[in-house]
XYZ file of C-alpha atoms in Angstrom:
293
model
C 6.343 22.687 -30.159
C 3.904 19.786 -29.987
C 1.201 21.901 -28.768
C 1.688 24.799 -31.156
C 2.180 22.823 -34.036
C -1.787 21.855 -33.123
C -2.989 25.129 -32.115
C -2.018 25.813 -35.767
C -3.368 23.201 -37.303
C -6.652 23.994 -35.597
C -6.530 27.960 -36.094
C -6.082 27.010 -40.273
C -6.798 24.073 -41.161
C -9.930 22.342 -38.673
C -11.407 25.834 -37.542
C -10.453 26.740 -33.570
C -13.885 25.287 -31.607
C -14.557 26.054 -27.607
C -13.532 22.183 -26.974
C -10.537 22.973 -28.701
C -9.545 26.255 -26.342
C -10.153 23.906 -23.244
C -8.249 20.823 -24.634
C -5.050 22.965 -25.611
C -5.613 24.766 -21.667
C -5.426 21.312 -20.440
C -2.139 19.985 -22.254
C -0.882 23.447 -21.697
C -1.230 22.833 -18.311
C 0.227 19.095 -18.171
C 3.161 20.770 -19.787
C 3.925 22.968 -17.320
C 2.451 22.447 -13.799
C 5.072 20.099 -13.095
C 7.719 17.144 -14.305
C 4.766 14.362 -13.023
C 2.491 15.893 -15.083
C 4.595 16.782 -18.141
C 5.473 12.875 -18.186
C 2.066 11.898 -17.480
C 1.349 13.892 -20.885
C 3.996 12.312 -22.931
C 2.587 8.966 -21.685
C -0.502 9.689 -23.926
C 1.579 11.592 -26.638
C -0.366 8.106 -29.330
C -3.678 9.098 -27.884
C -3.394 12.598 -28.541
C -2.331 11.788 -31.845
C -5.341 9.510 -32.437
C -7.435 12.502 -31.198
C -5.943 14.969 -33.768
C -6.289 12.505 -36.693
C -10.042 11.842 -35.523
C -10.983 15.277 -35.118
C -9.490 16.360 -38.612
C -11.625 13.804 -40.879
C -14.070 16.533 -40.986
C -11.155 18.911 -43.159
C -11.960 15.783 -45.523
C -15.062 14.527 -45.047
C -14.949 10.427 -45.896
C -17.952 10.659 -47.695
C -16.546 13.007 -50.484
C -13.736 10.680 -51.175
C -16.036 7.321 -51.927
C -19.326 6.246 -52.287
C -21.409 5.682 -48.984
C -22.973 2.453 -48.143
C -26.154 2.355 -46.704
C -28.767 0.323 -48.138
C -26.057 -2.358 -48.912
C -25.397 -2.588 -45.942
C -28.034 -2.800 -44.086
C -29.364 -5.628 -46.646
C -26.462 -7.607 -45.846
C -26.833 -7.528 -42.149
C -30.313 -8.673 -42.241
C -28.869 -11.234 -45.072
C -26.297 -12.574 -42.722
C -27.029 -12.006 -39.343
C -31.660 -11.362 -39.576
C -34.064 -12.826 -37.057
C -36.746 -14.124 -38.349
C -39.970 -12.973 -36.574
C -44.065 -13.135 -37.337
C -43.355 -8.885 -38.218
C -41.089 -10.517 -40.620
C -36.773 -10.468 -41.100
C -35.281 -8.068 -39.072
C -31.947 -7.066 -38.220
C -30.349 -7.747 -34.339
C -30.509 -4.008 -34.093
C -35.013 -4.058 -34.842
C -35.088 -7.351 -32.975
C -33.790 -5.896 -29.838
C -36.483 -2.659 -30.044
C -39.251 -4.800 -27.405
C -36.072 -5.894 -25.057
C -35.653 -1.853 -23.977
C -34.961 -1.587 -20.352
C -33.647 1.161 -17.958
C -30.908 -1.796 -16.668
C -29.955 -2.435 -20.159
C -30.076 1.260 -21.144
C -27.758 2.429 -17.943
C -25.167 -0.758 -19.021
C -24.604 -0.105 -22.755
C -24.701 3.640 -22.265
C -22.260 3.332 -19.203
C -19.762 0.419 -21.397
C -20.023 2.923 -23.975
C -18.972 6.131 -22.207
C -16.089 3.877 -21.421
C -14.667 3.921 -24.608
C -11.734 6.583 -24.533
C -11.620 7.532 -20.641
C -10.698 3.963 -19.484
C -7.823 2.983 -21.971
C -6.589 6.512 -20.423
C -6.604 5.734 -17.498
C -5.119 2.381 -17.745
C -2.464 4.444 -19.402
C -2.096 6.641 -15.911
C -2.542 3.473 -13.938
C 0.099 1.612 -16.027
C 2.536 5.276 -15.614
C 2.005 5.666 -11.568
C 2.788 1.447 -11.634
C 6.115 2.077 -13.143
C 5.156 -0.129 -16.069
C 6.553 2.323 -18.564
C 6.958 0.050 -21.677
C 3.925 -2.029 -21.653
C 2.251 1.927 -21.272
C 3.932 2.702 -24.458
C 3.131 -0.306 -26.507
C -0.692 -0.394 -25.749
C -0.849 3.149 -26.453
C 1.055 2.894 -29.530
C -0.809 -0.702 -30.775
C -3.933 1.766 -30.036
C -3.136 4.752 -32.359
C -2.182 1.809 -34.705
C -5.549 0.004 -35.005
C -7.482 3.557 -35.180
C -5.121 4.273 -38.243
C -6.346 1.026 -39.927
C -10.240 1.836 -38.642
C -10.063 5.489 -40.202
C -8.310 3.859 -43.722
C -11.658 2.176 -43.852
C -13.704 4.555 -43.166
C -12.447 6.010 -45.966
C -12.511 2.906 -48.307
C -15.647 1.959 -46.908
C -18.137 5.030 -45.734
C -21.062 3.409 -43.984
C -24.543 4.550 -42.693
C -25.447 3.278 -39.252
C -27.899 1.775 -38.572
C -29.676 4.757 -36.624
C -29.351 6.614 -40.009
C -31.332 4.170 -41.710
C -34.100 4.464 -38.848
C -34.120 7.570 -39.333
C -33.907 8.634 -42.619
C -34.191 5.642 -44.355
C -31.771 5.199 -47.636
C -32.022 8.477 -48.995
C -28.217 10.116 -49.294
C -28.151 13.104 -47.229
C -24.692 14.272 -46.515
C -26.247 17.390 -44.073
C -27.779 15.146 -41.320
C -25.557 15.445 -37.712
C -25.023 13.056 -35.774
C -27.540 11.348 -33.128
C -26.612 9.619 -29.858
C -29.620 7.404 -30.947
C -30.461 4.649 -28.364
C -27.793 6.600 -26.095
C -30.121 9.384 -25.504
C -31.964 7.114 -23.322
C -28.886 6.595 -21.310
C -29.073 10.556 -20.991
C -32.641 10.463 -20.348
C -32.295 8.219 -17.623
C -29.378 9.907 -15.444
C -30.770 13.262 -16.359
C -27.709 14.264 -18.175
C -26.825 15.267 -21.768
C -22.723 13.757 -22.471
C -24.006 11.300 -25.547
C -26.189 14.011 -27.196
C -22.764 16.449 -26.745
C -20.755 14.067 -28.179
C -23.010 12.348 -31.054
C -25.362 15.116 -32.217
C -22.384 17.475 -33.214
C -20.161 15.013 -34.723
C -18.618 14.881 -38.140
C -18.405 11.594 -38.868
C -21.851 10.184 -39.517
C -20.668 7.455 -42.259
C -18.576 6.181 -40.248
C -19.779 2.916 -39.329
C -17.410 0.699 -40.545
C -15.339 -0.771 -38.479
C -16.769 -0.295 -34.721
C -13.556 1.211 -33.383
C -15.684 1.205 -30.160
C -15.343 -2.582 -30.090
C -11.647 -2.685 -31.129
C -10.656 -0.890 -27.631
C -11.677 -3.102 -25.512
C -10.329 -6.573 -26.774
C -6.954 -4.356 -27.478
C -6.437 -3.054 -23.510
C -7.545 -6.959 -22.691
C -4.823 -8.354 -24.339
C -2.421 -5.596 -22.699
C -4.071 -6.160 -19.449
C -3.268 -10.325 -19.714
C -0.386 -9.265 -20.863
C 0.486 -7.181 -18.022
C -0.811 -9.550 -15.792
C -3.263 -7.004 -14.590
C -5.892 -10.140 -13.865
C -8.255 -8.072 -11.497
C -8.584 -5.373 -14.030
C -9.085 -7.734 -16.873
C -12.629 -8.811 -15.011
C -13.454 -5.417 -15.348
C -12.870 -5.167 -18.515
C -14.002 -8.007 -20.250
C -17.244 -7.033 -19.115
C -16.691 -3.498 -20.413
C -15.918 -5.618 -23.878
C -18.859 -7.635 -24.010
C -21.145 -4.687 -22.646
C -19.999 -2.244 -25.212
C -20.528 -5.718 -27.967
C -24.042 -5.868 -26.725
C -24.837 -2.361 -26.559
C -23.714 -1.190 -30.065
C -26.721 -3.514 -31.259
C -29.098 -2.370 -28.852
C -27.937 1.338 -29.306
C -28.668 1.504 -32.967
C -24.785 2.274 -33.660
C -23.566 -0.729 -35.207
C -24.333 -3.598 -37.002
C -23.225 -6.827 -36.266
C -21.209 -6.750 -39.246
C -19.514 -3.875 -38.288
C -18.897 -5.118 -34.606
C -17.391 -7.985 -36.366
C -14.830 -5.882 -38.429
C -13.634 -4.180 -35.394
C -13.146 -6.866 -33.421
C -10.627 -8.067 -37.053
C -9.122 -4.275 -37.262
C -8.268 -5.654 -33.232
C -6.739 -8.582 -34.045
C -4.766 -7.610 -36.887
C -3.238 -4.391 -35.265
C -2.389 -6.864 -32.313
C -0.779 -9.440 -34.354
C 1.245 -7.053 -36.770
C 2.478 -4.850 -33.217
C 3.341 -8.015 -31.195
C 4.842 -10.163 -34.067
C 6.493 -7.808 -36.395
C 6.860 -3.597 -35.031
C 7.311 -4.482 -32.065
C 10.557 -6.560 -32.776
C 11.150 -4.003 -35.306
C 13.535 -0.787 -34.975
C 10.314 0.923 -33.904
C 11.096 -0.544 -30.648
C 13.911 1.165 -30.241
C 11.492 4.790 -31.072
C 9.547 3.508 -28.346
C 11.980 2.296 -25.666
C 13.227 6.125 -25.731
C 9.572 7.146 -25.369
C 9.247 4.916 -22.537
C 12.874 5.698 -20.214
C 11.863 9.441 -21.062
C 9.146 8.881 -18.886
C 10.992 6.631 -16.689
C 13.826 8.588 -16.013
C-alpha cells in the first residue's frame, strides 16, 4: 500500500522521473524478494519518508512561500564569522579559495557523499546486529530533525554561498543547482555523482540549516549510545570532514553549519527527553519487534 500510495503521489502530484522508476523497482523488490529483505525495508520505512518529503518541496517550491535571503546573509557571515586579509574582509568560504588541494578536494567530497548512504547503512548494520530499537529511534530522531530543517527552509529560504559566487545578489528563481567546489571532487576521480545530484536539484535556497551537518553529530550520539565505539572514530571524522568541507565547498556558511549542528541538538534533546518516553514509544516498539520477530 506503502509503495502505491507513492507511485501515486509521484504519477500526480511530483511528476514520475527515471530515478523515480528505479527507486520504486528497488523497494518493489525489498518487498518481495524475501522476509530479510522486506524487514530490512521496514527498517528504513523514516528514511524513506524523509526522502518523499525532500523530493516533494519542489510541488511547493520554498521560495514562493517567503522571501529569499541572500545578500543578508551573506553580509552577516562576513559580519560574524570574516577574515580579515590585505584583499580585504572575506568570508571562511573566499578565505579558503588559495588552500585548494586534490587531498582536501578527495576528503570533503568523499565526507560529503557520505551524507545519506552511511546513516543507511548504520541502519542495516544496526538490523543484521539485532539492535532493533536503537535502529528505530535513530531513524526516527533522523526523519525528526529533517522535519525541523525543511520548516526552515521554508521560514528561512537562503542562497548559498556558491549562488552568490555565481550570480551575485540578483534574485533569479530559474538557476539549477551546482555541485560547486564538489565538481572538483568529480574532476578528480573522473566521475560525475555531485554534478547528478546538485546540478538537477530543486532546492537551490535551501541553505539554511546544513542538514548535511545535522547527520553526522545525530548517528554519533546513536553510535555512543549504542556503544558502537569503533564506528564512532569513523564517524566523527566523517562529522568534522563534512564541517570543514561545506566551507571549502562553497555550500554553506558558517552560519548555516552552525544552525544545523542546533536543528541536531534540539531534535536529540526533544527525542531522548520527551517522544521517546512518550506513547510514541510504544508506535515505535511495534515498529521495532515487527522487524524483530
Amino acid at each position: 500500500m506503502f509503495i502505491v500510495c507513492y507511485y501515486l503521489w509521484l504519477q500526480f502530484a511530483v511528476g514520475l522521473r527515471p530515478d523515480h522508476v528505479t527507486i520504486l523497482g528497488i523497494l518493489l523488490g525489498l518487498f518481495f524478494v524475501s522476509e530479510t529483505t522486506n524487514k530490512v525495508l521496514a527498517s528504513i520505512t523514516f528514511f524513506l519518508i524523509f526522502g518523499i518529503i525532500f523530493d516533494s518541496m519542489r510541488v511547493v517550491p520554498n521560495y514562493t512561500v517567503n522571501s529569499v535571503y541572500i545578500q543578508e546573509l551573506y553580509d552577516l557571515e562576513k559580519s560574524l564569522f570574516g577574515i580579515n586579509t590585505p584583499e580585504g574582509r572575506l568570508t571562511p568560504n573566499e578565505f579558503l579559495k588559495p588552500y585548494y588541494t586534490p587531498f582536501w578536494d578527495f576528503i570533503c567530497g568523499f565526507s560529503y557523499l557520505c551524507w545519506m548512504p552511511v546513516p543507511i547503512i548504520y541502519c542495516i548494520y544496526l538490523y543484521f546486529k539485532g539492535d532493533y530499537d536503537i535502529l528505530i529511534q535513530f531513524s526516527f530522531c533522523f526523519l525528526f530533525a529533517n522535519i525541523i530543517g525543511i520548516s526552515l527552509y521554508y521560514l528561512f529560504p537562503a542562497a548559498p554561498p556558491w549562488y552568490v559566487e555565481m550570480h551575485g545578489f540578483a534574485e533569479n528563481y530559474e538557476i539549477p543547482g551546482s555541485s560547486a567546489g564538489l565538481k572538483r571532487f568529480d574532476d578528480l576521480l573522473g566521475i560525475t555523482v555531485f554534478q547528478g545530484i546538485y546540478d538537477k536539484s530543486a532546492n537551490v535556497f535551501a541553505a539554511i540549516p546544513s542538514m548535511h551537518c545535522a547527520f553526522p553529530l545525530l548517528i554519533t550520539h546513536f553510535g555512543l549510545k549504542n556503544k558502537n565505539y569503533l564506528l564512532v572514530i569513523f564517524f566523527i571524522l566523517y562529522m568534522f570532514g563534512t564541517w570543514y568541507g561545506a566551507l571549502y565547498t562553497f555550500h554553506h556558511y558558517t552560519i548555516d553549519i552552525i544552525l544545523g549542528i542546533f536543528c541536531a541538538i534540539f531534535a536529540l534533546v526533544v527525542c531522548e527527553k520527551l517522544l521517546f518516553k512518550s506513547k510514541l514509544q510504544i508506535l515505535l516498539n511495534y515498529l521495532a519487534n515487527y522487524i524483530r520477530e
